[in-house]
Coordinates of C-alpha atoms in Angstrom, one line a residue:
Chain J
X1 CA 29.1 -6.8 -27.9
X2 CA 29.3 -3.9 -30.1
X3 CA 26.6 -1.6 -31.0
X4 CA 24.8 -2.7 -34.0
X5 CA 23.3 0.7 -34.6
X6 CA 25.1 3.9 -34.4
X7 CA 23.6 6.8 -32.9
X8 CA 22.3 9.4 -35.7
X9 CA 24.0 13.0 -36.1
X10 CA 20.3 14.1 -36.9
X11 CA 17.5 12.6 -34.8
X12 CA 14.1 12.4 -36.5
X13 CA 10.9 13.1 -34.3
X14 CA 11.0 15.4 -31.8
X15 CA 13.6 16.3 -29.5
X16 CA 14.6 14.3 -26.3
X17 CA 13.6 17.8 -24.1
X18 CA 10.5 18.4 -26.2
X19 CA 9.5 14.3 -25.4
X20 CA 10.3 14.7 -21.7
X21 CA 8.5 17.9 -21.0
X22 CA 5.4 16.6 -22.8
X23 CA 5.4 13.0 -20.5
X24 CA 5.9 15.5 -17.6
X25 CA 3.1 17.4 -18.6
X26 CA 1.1 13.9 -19.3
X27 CA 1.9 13.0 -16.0
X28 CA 1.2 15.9 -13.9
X29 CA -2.5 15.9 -15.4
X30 CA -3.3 12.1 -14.6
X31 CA -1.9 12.9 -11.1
X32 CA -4.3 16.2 -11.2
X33 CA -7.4 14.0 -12.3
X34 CA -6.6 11.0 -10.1
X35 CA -6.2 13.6 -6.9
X36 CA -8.8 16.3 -7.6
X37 CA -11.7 14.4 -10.2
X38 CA -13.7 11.4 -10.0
X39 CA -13.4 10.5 -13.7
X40 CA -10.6 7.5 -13.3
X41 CA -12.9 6.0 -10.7
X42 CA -14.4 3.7 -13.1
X43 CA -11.0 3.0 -14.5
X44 CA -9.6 2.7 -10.6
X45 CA -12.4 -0.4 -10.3
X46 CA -11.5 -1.6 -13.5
X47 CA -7.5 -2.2 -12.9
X48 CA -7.9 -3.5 -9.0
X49 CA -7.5 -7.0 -10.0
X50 CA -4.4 -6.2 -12.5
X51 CA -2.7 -6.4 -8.4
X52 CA -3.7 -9.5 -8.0
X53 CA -0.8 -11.8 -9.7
X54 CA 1.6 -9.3 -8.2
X55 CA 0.6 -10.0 -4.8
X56 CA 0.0 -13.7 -4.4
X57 CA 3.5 -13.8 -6.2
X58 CA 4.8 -11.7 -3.4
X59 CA 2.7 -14.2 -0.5
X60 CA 4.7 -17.1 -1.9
X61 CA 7.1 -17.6 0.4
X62 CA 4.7 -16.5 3.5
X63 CA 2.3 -19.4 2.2
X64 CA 5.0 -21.8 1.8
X65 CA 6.1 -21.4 5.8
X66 CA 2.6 -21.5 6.7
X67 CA 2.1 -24.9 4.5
X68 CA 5.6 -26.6 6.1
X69 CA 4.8 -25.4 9.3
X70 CA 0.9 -27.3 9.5
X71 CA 2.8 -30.4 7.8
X72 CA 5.2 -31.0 10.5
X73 CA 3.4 -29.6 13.4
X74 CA 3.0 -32.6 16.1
X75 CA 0.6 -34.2 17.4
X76 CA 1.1 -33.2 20.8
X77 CA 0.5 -29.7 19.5
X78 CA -2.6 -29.9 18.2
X79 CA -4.0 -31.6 20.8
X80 CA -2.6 -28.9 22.8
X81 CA -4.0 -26.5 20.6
X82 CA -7.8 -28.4 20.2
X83 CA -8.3 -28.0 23.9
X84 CA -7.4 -24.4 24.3
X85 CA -9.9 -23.8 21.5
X86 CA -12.6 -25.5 22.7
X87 CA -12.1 -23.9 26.0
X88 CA -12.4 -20.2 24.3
X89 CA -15.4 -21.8 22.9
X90 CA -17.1 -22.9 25.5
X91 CA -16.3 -18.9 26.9
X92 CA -17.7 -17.7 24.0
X93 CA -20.9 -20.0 24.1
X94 CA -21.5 -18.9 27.5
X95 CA -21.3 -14.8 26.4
X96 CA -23.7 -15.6 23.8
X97 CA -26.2 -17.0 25.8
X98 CA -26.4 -14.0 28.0
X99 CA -26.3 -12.0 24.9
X100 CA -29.8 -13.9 24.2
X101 CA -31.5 -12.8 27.2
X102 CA -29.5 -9.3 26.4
X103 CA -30.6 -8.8 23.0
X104 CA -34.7 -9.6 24.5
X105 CA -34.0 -7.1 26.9
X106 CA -32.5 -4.7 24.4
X107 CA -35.6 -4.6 22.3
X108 CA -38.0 -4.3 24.8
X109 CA -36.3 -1.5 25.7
X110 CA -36.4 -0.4 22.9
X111 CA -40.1 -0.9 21.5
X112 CA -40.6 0.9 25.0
X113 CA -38.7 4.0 24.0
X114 CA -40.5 3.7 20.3
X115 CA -37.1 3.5 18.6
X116 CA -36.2 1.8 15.5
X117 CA -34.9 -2.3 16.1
X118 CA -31.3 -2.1 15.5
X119 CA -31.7 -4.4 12.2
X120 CA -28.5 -7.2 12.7
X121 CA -25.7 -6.2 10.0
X122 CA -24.8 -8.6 7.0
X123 CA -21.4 -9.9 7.0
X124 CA -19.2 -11.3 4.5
X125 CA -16.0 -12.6 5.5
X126 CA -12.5 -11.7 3.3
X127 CA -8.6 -12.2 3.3
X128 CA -5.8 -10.1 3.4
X129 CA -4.2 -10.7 -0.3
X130 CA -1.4 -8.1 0.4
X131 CA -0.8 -4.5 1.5
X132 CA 0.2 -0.8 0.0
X133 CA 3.9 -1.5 -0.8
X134 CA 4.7 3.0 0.0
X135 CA 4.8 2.7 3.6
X136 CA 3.6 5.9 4.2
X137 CA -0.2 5.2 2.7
X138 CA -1.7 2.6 4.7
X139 CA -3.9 0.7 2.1
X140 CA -4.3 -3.3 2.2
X141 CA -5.9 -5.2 -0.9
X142 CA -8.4 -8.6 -0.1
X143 CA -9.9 -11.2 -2.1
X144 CA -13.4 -9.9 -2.4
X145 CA -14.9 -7.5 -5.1
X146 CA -18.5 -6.7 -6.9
X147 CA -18.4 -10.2 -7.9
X148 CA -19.3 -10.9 -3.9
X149 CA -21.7 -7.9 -3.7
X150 CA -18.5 -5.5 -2.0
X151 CA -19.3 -1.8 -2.2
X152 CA -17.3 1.9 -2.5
X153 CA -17.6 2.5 1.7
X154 CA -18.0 -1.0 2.8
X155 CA -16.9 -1.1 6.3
X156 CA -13.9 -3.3 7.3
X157 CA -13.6 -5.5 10.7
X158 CA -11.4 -7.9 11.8
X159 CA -12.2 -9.2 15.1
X160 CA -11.5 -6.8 17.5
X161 CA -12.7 -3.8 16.0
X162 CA -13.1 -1.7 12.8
X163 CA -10.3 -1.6 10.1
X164 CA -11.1 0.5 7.4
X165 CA -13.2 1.3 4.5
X166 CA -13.1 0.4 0.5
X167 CA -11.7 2.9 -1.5
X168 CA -11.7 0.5 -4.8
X169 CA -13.4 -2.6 -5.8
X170 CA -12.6 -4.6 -8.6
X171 CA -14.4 -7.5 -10.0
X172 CA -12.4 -10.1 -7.4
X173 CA -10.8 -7.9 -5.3
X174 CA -10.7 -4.1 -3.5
X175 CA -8.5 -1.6 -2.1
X176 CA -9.3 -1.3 1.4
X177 CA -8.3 2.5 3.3
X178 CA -7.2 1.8 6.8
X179 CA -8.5 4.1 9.6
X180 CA -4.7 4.7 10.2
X181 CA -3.8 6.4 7.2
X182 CA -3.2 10.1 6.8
X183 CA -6.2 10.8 4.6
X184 CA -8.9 9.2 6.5
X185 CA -10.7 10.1 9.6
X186 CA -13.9 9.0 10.9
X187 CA -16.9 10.4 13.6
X188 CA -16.5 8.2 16.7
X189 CA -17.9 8.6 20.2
X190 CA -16.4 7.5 23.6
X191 CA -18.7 4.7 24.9
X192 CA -18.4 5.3 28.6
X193 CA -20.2 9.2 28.1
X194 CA -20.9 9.6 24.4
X195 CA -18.7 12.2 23.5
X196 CA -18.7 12.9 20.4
X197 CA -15.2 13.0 18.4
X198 CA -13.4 12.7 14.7
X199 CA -10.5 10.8 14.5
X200 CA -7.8 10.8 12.7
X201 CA -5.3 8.6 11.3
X202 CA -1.7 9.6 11.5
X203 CA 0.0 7.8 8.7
X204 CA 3.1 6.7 10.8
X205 CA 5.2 4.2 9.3
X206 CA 6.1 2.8 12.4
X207 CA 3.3 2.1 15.0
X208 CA -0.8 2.4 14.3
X209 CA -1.9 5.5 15.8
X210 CA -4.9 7.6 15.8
X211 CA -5.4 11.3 16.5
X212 CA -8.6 12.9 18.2
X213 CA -9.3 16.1 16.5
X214 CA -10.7 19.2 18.4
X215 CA -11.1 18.1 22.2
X216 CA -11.8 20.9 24.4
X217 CA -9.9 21.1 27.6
X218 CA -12.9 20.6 29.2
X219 CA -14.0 17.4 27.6
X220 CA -14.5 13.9 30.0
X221 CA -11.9 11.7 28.5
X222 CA -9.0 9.6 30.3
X223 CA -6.8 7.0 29.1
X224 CA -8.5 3.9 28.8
X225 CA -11.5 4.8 27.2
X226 CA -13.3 2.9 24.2
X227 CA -14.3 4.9 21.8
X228 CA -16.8 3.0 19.2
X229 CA -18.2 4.1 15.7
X230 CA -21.0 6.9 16.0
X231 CA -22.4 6.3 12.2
X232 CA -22.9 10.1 12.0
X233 CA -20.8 10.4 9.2
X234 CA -23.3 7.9 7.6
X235 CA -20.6 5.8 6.0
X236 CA -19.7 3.0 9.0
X237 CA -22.3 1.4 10.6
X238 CA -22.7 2.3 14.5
X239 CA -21.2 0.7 17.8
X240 CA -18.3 -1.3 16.5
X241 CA -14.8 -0.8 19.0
X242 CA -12.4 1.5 16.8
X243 CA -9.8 2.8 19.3
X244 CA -8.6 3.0 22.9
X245 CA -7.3 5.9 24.3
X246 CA -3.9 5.9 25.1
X247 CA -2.3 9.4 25.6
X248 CA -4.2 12.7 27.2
X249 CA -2.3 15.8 27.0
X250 CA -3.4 18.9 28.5
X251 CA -1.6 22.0 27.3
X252 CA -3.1 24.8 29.7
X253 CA -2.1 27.3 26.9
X254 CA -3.7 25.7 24.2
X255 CA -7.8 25.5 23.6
X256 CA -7.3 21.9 22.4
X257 CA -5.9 18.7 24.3
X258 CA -4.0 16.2 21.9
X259 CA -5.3 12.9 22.3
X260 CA -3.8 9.7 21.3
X261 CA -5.2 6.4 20.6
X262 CA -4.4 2.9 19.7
X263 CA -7.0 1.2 17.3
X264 CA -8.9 -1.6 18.8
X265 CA -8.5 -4.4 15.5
X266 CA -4.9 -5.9 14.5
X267 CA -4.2 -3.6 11.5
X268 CA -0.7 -5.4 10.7
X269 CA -1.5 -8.9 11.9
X270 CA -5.4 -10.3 11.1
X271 CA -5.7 -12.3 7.8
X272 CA -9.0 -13.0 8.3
X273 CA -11.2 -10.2 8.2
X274 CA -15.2 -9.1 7.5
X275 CA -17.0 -6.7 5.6
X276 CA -20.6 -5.5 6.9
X277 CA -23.4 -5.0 4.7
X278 CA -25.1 -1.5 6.2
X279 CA -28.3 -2.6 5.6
X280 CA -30.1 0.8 6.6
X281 CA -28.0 2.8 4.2
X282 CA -28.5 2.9 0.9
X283 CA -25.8 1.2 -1.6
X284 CA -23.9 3.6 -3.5
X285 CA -23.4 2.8 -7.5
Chain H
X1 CA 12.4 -7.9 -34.7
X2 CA 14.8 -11.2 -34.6
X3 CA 15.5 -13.4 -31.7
X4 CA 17.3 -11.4 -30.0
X5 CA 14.9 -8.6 -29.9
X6 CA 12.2 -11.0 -28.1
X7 CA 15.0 -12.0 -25.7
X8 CA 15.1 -9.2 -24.7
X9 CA 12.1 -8.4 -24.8
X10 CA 11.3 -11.1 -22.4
X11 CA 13.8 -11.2 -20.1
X12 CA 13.1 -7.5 -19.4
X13 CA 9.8 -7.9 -18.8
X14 CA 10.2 -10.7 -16.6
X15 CA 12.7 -8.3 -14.5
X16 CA 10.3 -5.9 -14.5
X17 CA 7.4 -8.5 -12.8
X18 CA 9.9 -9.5 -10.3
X19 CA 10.8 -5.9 -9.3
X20 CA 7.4 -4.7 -9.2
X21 CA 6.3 -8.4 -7.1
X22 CA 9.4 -7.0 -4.2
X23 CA 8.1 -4.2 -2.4
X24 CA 5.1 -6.1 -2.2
X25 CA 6.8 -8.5 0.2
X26 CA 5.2 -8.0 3.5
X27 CA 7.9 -6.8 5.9
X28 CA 8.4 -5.1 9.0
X29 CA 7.8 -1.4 8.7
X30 CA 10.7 -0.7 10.2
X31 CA 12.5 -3.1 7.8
X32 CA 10.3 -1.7 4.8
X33 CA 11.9 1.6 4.5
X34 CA 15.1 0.2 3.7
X35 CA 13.7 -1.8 0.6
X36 CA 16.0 -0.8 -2.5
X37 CA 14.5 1.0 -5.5
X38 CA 15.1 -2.1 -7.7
X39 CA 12.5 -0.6 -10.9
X40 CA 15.2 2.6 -10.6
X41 CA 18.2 0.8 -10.2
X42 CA 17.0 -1.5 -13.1
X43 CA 16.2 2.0 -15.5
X44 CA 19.6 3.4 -14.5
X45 CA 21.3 0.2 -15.9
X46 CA 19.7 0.0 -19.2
X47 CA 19.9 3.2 -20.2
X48 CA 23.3 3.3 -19.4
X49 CA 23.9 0.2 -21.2
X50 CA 21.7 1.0 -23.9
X51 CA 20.7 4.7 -24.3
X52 CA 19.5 3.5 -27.8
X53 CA 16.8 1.5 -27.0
X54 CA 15.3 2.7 -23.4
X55 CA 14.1 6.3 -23.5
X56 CA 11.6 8.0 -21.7
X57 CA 8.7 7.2 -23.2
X58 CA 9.3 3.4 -21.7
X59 CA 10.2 4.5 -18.3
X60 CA 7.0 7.3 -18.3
X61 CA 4.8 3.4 -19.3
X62 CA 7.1 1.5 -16.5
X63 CA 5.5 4.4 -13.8
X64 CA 2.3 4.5 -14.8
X65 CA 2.5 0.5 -14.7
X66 CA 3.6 0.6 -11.5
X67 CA 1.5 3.1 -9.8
X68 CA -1.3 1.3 -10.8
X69 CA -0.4 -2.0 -9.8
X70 CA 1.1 -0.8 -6.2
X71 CA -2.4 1.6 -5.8
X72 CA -0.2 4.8 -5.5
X73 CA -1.3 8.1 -6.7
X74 CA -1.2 7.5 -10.7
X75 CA 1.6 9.7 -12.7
X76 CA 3.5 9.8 -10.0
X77 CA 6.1 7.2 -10.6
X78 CA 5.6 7.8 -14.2
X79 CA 6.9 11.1 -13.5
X80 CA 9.7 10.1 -11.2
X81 CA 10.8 7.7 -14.0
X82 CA 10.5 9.8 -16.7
X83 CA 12.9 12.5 -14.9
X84 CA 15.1 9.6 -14.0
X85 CA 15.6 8.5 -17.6
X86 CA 15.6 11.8 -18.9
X87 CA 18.9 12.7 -16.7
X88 CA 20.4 9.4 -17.4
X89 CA 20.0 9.8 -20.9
X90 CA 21.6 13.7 -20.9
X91 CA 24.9 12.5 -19.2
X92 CA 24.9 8.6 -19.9
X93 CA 28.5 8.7 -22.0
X94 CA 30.0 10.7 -18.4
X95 CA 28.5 8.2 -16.2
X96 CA 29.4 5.2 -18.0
X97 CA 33.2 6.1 -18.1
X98 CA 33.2 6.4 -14.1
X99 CA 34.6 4.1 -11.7
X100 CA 31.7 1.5 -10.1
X101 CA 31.4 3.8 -6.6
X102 CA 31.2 7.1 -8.7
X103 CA 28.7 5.8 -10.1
X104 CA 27.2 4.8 -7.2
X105 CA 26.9 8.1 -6.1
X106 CA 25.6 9.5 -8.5
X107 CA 22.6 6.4 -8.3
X108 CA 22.7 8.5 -4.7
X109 CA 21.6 11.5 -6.5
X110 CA 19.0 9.7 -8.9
X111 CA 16.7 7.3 -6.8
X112 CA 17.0 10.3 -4.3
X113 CA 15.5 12.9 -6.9
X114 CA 12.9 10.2 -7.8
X115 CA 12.2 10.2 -4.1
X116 CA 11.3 13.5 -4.1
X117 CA 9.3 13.3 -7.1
X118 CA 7.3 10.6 -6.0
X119 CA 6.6 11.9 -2.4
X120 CA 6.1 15.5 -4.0
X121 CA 3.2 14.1 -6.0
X122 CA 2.1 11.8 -3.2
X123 CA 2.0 14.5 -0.5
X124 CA -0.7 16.7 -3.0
X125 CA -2.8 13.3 -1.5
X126 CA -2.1 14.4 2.0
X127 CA 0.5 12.1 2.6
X128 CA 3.5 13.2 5.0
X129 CA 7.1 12.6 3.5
X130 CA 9.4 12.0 6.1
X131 CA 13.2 12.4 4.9
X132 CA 14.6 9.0 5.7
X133 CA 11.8 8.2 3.6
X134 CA 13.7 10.0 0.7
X135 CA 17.3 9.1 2.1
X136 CA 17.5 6.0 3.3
X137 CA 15.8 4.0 -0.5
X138 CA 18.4 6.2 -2.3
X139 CA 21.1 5.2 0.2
X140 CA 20.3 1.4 -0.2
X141 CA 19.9 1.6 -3.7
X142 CA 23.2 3.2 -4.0
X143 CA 25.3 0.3 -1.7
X144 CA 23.8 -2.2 -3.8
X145 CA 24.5 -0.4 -7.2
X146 CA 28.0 -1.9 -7.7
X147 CA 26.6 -5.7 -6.7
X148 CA 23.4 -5.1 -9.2
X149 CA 25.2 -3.8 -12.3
X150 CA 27.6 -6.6 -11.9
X151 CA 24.8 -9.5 -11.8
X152 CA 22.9 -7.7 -14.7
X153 CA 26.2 -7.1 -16.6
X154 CA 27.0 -11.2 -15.7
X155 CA 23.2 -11.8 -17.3
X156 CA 23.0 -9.7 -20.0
X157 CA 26.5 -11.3 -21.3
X158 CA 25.8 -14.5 -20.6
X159 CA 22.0 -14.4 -21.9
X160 CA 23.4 -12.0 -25.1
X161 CA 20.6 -9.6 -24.3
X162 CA 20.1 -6.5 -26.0
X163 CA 22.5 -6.6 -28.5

């Protein structure tokens, strides 16, 4: 176990100091292009699917449960488990019809009012391949990419309520931003009064949170309130559920209240999730 | 370039996939800030072990690697990394002569720096860095220090890697 090679008096090349302070220097200016220019955004697209490998490896042993636990799941249970579901069915079936008659209405209204028909969004439906390993971004990666027509600002549900946007798309898959994470915040409007907000994610590690930005003291809003998607930013489409308000506080010295609230989709359980097609807005790239 | 060198060569690489595949492991978030820097921890051993073939030109390629598989801001691993190896390779021969839980602290001291590195560079993004963010990886990393460089010790020996 000896060293074959013994360490040269004189080193040839440059210096160990002069090498690190130029990688330093190297990396400090991909940090400042990635951060402050678009120009690795082609690259960015490009690399998305080098994740891939890495994160099925990493779903192994979650896949593996889920495969035992479908083998040597009894009978009993999934006849337990048929019934429920065709109950929630038959619930569902019953909402949609009086969505029909709702819908009829809806345009009538509409054409009465001379308004645009709201045109019915294209979806496409995706799975959760793996999330942001630094818990402090909140980023999650799925199987879908430019291959299945996925765009930069894409909208992402799951089924309770908006999700996120993509940041990234690569040819068979695409970095997703969640509405959660520190960097993003989106217009929204609280569907009992249309009150117009931003919020704001909060990047907490711990719990999903969102912060409403700028609400004057005098502004209707209680816990409990819906707020949905106002599409004034132009990037999500309008009137899906983001977030329910769960904290109000009034600080009589301050011109702001701080508002709390607890988005409306499953951001660290749903698999399954769906991408809209905005078909009134124009696709980017 | 004998058979040895792609031994190595292989068997590092294949460490390397497997530490980059961990924090991808979907676990509680409370759980997930205890996950151990294994890519540092990994570093730290070969340069101590080999100062003569790992300098920090790999470890600045191991970052960038990483960040752009794990979707973080790019350079900033590759910088954490490269400051990593560059202070392991300044006091390597003093480290290596220390008992395992000296060493451990001073593990402590690295993944801690390359804590700060990284959320430095990540928080330019507007990302918060909380500081059990910073101490409680190093602080892990550290425990499991004397377990790791044994197993890797137990491999390299046994696999006759590197030499």
């Amino acid at each position: 176990m000896g060293e074959k090679s013994i360490k040269p008096i004189f080193n040839k090349g440059p210096s160990l100091g002069a090498r690190t302070a130029l990688l330093i220097l190297a990396a400090l200016i991909i940090a400042g292009i990635y951060l402050y220019t678009d120009w690795f955004s082609s690259l960015k697209n490009k690399t998305t699917d080098l994740a891939i490998p890495f994160h099925w490896a990493a779903d192994l042993p979650d896949r593996a449960i889920e495969i035992v636990d479908t083998k040597t799941m009894s009978r009993g249970r999934l006849e337990q488990e048929n019934e429920a579901l065709r109950t929630e069915l038959l619930l569902h079936k019953r909402k949609l019809q009086e969505m029909v008659s709702l819908a009829a209405e809806n345009v009538r209204l509409r054409q009465l009012l001379n308004s645009r028909e709201t045109i019915e969004d294209r979806v496409l439906v995706a799975e959760l391949i793996g999330i942001s390993p630094d818990i402090t971004t909140q980023k999650v990666i799925i199987n879908r990419g430019s291959k299945h027509g996925v765009y930069v600002g894409q909208a992402l549900l799951d089924a309770n309520g908006l999700m996120g946007q993509v940041v990234e798309v690569g040819e068979r898959s695409s970095r997703v931003l969640l509405i959660t994470d520190s960097t993003h915040a989106l217009p929204v409007q609280i569907d009992r009064n249309g009150v117009r907000l931003v919020a704001e994610g909060v990047g907490n590690p711990n719990e999903f949170r969102l912060s409403l930005r700028y609400v004057s003291n005098t502004t209707d809003i209680q816990e409990g309130d819906l707020l949905v998607s106002s599409g004034l930013g132009g990037r999500f489409p309008e009137g899906y559920p983001v977030a329910v308000v769960t904290e109000v506080e009034q600080h009589s010295g301050r011109e702001f209240m701080q508002v709390w609230a607890r988005p409306m989709a499953e951001l660290d359980r749903s698999r399954h999730v769906l991408l809209v097609f905005d078909e009134s807005q124009p696709e980017e790239e | 370039m004998g058979a040895h060198y792609w031994r190595t060569a292989f068997f590092l690489s294949f460490f390397i996939g497997v530490f980059l595949v961990f924090p991808l492991f979907p676990l509680a978030r409370k759980l997930a800030i205890v996950r151990p820097e294994l890519l540092c921890l990994l570093l730290i051993f070969w340069v101590l072990n080999r100062p003569q073939q790992m300098g920090v030109t790999f470890a600045f390629g191991l970052g960038l690697f990483q960040d752009v598989i794990h979707g973080n801001v790019w350079g900033s691993h590759a910088l954490a990394l490269t400051v990593l190896a560059y202070i392991c390779l300044l006091s390597w021969q003093r480290i290596r002569s220390y008992s395992v839980w000296q060493q451990a602290m001073w593990v402590f001291v690295l993944v801690g720096t390359h804590q700060v590195v990284v959320s430095w560079v990540q928080g330019f993004a507007g990302y918060p860095s909380p500081t059990k963010l910073i101490v409680f990886p190093a602080l892990v990393s550290a425990l499991l220090w004397p377990f790791f460089s044994w197993v890797m010790l137990q491999l390299q020996w046994r696999l006759r890697l590197g030499t």
